Short mmCIF file of C-alpha atoms in Angstrom, two decimals:
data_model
loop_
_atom_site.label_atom_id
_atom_site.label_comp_id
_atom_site.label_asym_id
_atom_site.label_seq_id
_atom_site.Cartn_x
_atom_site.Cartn_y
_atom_site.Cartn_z
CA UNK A 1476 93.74 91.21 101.84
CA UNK A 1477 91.35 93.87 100.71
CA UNK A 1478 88.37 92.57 99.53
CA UNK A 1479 86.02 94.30 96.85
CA UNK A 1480 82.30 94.73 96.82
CA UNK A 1481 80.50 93.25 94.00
CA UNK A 1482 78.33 95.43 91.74
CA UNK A 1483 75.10 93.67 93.51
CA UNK A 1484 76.62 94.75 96.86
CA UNK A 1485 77.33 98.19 95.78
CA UNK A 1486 73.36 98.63 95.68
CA UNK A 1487 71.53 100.76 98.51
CA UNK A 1488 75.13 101.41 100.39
CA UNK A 1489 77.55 103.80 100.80
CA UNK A 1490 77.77 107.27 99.08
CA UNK A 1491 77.60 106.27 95.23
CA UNK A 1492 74.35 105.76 93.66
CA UNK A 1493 73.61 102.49 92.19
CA UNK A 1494 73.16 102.58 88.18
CA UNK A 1495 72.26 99.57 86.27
CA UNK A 1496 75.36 99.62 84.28
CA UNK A 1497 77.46 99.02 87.42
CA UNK A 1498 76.04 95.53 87.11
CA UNK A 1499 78.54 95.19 84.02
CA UNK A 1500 81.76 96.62 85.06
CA UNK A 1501 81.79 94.11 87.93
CA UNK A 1502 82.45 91.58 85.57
CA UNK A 1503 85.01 93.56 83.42
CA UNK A 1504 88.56 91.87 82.48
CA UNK A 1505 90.33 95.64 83.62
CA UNK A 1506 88.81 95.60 87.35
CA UNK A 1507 89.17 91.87 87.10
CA UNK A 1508 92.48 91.38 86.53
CA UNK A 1509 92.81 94.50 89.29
CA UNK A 1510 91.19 92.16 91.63
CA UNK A 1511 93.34 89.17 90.93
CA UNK A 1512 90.77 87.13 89.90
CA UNK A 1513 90.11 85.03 85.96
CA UNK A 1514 90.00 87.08 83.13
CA UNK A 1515 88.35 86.89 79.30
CA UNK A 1516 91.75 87.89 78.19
CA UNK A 1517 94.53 90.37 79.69
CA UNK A 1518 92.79 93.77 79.75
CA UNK A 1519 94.94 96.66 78.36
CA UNK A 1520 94.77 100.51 78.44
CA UNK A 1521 97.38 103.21 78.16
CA UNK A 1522 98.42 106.35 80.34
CA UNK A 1523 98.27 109.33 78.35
CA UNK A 1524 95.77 107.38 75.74
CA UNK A 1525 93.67 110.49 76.35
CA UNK A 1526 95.51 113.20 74.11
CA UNK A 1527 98.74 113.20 72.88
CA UNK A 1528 98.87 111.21 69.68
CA UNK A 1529 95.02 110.76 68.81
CA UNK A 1530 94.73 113.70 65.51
CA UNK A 1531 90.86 114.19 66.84
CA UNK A 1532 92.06 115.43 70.04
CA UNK A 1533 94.05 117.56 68.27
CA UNK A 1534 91.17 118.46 66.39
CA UNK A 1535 88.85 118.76 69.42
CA UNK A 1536 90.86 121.13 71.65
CA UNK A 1537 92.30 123.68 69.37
CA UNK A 1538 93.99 126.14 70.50
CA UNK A 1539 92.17 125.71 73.93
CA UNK A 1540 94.58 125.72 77.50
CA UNK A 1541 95.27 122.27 79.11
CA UNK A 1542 93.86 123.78 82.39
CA UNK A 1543 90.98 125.22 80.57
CA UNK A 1544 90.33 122.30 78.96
CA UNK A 1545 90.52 119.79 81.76
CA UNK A 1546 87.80 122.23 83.27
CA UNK A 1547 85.21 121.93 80.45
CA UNK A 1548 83.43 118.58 80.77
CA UNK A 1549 82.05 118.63 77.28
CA UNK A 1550 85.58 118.73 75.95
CA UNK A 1551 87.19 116.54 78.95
CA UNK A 1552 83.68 113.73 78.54
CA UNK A 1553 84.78 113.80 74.55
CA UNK A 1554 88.66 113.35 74.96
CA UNK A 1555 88.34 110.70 77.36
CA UNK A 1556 86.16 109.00 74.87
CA UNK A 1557 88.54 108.70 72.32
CA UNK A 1558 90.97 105.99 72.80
CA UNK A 1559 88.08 104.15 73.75
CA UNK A 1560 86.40 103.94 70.43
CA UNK A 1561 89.44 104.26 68.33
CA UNK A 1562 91.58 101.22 69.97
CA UNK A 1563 88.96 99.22 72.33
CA UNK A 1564 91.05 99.51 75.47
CA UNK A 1565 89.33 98.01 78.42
CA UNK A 1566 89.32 100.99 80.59
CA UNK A 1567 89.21 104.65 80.10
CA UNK A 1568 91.23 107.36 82.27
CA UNK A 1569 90.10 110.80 83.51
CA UNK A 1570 91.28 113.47 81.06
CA UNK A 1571 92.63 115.86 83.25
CA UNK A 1572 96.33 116.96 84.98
CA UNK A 1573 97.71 115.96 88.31
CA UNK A 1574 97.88 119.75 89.23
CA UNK A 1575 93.76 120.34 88.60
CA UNK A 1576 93.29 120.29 92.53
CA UNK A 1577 96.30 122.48 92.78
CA UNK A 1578 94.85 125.20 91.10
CA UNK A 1579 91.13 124.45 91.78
CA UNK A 1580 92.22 125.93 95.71
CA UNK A 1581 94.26 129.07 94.65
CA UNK A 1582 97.66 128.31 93.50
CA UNK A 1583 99.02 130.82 90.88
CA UNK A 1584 100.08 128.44 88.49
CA UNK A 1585 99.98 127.23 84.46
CA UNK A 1586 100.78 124.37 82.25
CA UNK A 1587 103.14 125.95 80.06
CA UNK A 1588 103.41 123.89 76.43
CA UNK A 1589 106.89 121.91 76.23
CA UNK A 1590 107.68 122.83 79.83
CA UNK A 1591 104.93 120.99 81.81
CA UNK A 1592 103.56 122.99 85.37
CA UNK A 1593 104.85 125.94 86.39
CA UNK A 1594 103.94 127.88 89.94
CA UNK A 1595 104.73 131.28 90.16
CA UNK A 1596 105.58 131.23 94.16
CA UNK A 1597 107.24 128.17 94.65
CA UNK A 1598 106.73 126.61 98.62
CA UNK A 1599 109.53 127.29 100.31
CA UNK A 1600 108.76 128.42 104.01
CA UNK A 1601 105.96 128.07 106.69
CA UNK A 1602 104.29 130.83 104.96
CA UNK A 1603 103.85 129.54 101.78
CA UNK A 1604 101.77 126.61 102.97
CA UNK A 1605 99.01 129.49 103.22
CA UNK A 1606 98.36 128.73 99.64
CA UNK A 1607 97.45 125.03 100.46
CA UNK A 1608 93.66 124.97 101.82
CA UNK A 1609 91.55 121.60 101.97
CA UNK A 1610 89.99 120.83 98.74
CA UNK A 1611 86.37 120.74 98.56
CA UNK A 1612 83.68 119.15 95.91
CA UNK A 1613 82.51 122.92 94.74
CA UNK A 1614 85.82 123.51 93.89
CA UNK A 1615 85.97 121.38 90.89
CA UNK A 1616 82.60 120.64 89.92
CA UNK A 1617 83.63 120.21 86.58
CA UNK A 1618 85.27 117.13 87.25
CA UNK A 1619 82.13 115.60 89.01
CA UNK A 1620 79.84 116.66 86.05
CA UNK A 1621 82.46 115.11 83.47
CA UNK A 1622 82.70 111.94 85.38
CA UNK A 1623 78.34 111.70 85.73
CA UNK A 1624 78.38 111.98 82.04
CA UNK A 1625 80.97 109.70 81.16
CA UNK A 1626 80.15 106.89 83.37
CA UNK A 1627 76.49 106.69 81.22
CA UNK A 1628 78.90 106.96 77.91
CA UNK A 1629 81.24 104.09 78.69
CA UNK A 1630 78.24 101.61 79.51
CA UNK A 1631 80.20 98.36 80.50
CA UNK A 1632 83.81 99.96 80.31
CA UNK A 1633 85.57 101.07 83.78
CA UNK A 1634 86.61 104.67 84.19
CA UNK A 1635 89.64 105.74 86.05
CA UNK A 1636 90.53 108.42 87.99
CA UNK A 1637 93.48 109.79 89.33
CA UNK A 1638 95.53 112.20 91.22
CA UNK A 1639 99.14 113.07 91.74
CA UNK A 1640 100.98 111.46 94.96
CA UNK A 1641 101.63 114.01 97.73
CA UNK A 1642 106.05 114.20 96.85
CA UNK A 1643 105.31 114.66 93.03
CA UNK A 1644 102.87 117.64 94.12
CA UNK A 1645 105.26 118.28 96.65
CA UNK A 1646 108.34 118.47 94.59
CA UNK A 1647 106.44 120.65 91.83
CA UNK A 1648 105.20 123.15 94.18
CA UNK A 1649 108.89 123.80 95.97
CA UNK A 1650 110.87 123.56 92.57
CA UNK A 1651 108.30 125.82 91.04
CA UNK A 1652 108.28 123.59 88.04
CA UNK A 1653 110.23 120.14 86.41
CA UNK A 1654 113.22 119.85 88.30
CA UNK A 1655 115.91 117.00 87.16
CA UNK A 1656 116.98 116.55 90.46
CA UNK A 1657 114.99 117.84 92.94
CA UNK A 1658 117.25 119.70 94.72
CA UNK A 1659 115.26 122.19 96.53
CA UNK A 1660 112.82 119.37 97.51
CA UNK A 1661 115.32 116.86 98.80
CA UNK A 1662 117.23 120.01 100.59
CA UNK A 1663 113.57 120.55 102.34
CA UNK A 1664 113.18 117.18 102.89
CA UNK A 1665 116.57 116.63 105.01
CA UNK A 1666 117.35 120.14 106.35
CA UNK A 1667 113.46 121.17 107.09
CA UNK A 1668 111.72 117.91 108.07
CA UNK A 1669 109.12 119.92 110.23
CA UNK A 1670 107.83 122.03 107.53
CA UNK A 1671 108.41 119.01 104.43
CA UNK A 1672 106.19 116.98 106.59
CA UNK A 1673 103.10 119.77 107.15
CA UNK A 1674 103.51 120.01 103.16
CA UNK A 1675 103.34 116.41 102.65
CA UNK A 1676 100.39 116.50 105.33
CA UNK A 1677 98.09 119.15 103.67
CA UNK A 1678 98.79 117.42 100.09
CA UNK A 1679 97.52 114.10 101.32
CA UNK A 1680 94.55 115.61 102.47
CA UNK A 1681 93.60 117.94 99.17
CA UNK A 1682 94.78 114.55 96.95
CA UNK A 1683 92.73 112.16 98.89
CA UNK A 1684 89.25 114.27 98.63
CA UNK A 1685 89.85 114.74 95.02
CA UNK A 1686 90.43 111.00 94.16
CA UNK A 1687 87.02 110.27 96.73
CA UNK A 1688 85.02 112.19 94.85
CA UNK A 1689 86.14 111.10 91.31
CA UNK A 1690 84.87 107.59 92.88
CA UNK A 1691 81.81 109.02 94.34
CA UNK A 1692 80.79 110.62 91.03
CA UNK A 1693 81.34 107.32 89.39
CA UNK A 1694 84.74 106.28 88.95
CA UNK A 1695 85.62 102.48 89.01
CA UNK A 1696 89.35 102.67 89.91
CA UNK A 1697 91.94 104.85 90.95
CA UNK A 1698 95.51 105.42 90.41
CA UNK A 1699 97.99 107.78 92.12
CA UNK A 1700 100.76 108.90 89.95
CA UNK A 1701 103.89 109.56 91.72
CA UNK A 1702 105.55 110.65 88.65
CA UNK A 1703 108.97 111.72 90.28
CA UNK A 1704 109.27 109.53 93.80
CA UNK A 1705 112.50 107.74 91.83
CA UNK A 1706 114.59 110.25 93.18
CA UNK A 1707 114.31 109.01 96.44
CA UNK A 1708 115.95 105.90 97.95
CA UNK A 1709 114.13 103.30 99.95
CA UNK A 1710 114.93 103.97 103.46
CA UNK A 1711 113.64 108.03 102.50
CA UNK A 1712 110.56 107.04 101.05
CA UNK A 1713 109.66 104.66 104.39
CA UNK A 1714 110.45 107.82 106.24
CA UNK A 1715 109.55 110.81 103.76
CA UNK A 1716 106.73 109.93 101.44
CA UNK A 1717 104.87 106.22 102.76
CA UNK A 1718 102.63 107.58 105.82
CA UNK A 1719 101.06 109.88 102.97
CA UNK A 1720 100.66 107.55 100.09
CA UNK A 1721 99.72 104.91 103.11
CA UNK A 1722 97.06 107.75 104.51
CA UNK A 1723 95.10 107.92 100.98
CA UNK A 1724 95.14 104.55 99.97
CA UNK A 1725 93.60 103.97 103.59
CA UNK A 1726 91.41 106.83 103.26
CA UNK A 1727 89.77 105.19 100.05
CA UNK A 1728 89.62 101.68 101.70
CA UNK A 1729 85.85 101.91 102.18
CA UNK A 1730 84.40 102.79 98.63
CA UNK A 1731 85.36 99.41 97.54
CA UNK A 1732 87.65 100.26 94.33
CA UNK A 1733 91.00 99.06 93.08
CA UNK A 1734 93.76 101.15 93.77
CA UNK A 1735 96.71 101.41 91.52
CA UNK A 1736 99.88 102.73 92.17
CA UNK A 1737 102.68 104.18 89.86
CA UNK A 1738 106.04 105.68 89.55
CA UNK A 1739 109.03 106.76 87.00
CA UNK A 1740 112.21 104.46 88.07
CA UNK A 1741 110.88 103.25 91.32
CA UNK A 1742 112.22 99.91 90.70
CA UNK A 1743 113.74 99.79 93.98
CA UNK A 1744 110.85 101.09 95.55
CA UNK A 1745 108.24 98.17 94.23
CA UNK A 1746 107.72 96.40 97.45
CA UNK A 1747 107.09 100.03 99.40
CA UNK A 1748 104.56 101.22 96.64
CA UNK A 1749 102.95 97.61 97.59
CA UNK A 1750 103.45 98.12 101.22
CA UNK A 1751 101.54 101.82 100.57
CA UNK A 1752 98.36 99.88 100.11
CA UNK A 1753 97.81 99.30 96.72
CA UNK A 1754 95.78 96.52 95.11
CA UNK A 1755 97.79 96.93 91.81
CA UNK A 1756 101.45 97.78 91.80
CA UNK A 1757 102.36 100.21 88.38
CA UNK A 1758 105.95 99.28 86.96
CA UNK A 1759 107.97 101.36 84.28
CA UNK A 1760 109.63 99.59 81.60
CA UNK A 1761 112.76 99.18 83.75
CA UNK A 1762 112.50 95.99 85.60
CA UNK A 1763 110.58 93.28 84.30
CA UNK A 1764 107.29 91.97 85.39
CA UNK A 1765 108.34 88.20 86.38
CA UNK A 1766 111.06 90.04 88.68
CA UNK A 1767 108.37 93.23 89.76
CA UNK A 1768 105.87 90.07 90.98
CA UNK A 1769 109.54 89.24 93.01
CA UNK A 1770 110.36 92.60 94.50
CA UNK A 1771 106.19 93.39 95.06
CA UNK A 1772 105.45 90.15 96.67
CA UNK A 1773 102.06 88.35 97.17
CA UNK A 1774 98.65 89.50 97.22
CA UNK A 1775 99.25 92.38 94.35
CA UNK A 1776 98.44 92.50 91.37
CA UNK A 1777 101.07 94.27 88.28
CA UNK A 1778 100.60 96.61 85.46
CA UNK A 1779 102.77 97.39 82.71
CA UNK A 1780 105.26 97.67 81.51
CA UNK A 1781 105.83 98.00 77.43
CA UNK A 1782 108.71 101.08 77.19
CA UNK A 1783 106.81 103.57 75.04
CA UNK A 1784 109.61 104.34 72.96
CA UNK A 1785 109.04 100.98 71.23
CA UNK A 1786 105.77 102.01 69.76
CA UNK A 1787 107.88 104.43 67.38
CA UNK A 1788 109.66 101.04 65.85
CA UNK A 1789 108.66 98.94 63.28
CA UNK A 1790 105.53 96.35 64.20
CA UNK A 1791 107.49 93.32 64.35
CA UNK A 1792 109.46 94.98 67.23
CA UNK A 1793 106.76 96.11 69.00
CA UNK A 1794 104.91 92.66 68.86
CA UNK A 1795 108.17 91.03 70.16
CA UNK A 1796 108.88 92.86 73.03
CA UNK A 1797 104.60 92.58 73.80
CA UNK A 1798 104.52 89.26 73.67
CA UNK A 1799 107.56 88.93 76.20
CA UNK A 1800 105.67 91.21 78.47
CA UNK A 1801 102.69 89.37 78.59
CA UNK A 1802 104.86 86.38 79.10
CA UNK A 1803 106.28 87.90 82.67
CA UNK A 1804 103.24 89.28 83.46
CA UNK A 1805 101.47 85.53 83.85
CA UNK A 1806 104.01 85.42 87.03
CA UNK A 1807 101.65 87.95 88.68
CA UNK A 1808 98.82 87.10 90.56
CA UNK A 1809 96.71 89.68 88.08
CA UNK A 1810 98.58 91.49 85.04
CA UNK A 1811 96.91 94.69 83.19
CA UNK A 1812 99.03 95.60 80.08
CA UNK A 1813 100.16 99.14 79.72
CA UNK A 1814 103.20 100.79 78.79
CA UNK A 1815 105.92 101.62 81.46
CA UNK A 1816 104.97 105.44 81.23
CA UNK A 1817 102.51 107.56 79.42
CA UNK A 1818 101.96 107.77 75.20
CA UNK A 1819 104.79 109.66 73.54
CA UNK A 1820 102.88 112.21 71.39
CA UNK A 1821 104.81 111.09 67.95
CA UNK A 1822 103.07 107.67 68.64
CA UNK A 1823 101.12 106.34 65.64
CA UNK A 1824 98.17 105.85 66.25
CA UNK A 1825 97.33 102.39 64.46
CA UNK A 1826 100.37 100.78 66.54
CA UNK A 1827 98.39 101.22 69.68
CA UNK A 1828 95.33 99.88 67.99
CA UNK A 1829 97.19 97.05 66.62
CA UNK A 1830 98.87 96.83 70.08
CA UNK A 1831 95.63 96.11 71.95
CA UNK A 1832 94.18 94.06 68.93
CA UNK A 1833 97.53 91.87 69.68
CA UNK A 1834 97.06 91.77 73.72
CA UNK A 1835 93.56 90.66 73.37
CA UNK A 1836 94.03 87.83 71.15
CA UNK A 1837 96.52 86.64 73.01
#
């Protein structure tokens, strides 16, 4: 079982400086619950809380780039601040995008509005993994100076950061963009094995530096988003896709922070995301979280796993289908509420405050 430092122990040791507030977010409910151990009350936050719905983000970043944005730590420090003031969640995450690191080392792409990334040379051959160098901390020292200030910000709330899993990378930077099925990354993953594994390789190394030096800069958590890893079935992802998740959540043993792990439609995949090496197990709004503490087995703790598409019904739905996932989620060993994916941007507002008013006091 991996055990976590307290904030006492933290002092003096390892790479992080010790700050006075750290003494606090030891005893938060979020990195709490993350540990498995008795909370206040079942902490919530949401993925995406950082943007999409919120009118002063709106406000805040204009007509400004997402890529330019998430490299502007005024703008990225204010945005992540948001949700936290407006709905009292018990953690904040990173304001940034999973292909940050991507760019930060060379690649030609953009986040194109309604679309999502888009890379002008998709990876297809031996050459194209020319584009993929090691990531290193001058590369995106925006996202250490954003994290510095925001830890002082939050006081006594957790931040979290995050990073894309190596296949989701993977599968944007051979499809050159979304992709509903993936074919050019499944057809490299069976026909070219040799070359899908150096891409899965370099990728585990770039997303493993960025997430250790989110933590070193201040971060209290991390979670890897493997946004697209449905797609595969089990026996692939042992084969395919688990020595890389398994090499970063190794490679972050040491600093002593939970480790959270998420995918779209991986409910057949539960027990591997577990068996990566996470301390919490993510789960979409698919399988519920009585059955998810089942399929993940002991010694993990859960988050979810609300569908998001019930925050744009009326309130008495919403609480109804909340309570029943907080019911499930008391069959885990440690439950954080969140939604089964990220904030639609049509979300009101005042349900997600209401939402965490209602987890709370429950």
């Amino acid at each position: 079982m991996h055990t976590f430092p307290t904030a006492h122990a933290d002092a003096g040791t390892g790479p992080r400086p010790w700050h006075p507030w750290r003494v606090n977010l030891a005893d938060s409910a979020f990195l709490r619950a993350c540990r498995r151990q008795p909370v206040p009350h079942t902490p919530v936050w949401f993925m995406r809380q950082a943007g999409r719905s919120l009118p002063e983000y709106h406000k805040v970043r204009g007509g400004v780039p997402m890529l330019q944005a998430c490299a502007t730590p005024d703008l990225v420090v204010e945005i992540t601040m948001q949700p936290v003031r407006r709905y009292g969640v018990d953690a904040a995450v990173f304001y940034s995008d999973i292909v940050v690191p991507l760019k930060a080392i060379g690649v030609d792409l953009d986040i194109k509005p309604g679309v999502g990334p888009v890379v002008a040379q998709p990876i297809r051959d031996e050459a194209g993994l020319g584009a993929l160098r090691p990531l290193e901390p001058d590369d995106v020292p925006y996202v250490t100076e954003a994290i510095r200030a925001l830890t002082g910000e939050l006081g006594g709330t957790p931040l979290i950061g995050f990073a894309g899993a190596p296949f989701t990378l993977g599968s944007y930077l051979i499809e050159g963009g979304p992709s509903r099925h993936h074919d050019h990354t499944k057809a490299m993953m069976y026909g070219e094995p040799r070359l899908w594994h150096a891409l899965m390789d370099r990728l585990a190394g770039i997303v493993l530096a960025h997430l250790r030096l989110q933590v070193e800069a201040g971060a209290s958590a991390v979670q890897l988003f493997d946004s697209w890893v449905g797609a595969v079935a089990p026996a692939d992802y042992r084969e395919y896709v688990l020595p890389y998740t398994r090499r970063i959540f190794e490679g972050l043993a040491d600093l002593g922070v939970p480790r959270i792990h998420f995918g779209v439609g991986t409910g057949e995949l539960l027990g591997l995301l577990g068996e990566a090496g996470a301390d919490v197990v993510g789960v979409d709004w698919r399988v519920p979280l009585d059955e998810a503490a089942r399929r993940v087995g002991p010694g993990k703790a859960l988050q979810g796993n609300l569908d998001p598409a019930i925050l744009l019904a009326p309130w008495e739905a919403v609480e109804r289908k909340a309570r029943e996932v907080l019911r499930e989620g008391r069959q885990a060993e440690g439950h954080v509420f969140n939604l089964g994916h990220g904030v639609l941007p049509s979300t009101d507002p005042d349900q997600l405050k209401r939402l965490t008013d209602l987890v709370h006091e429950s």
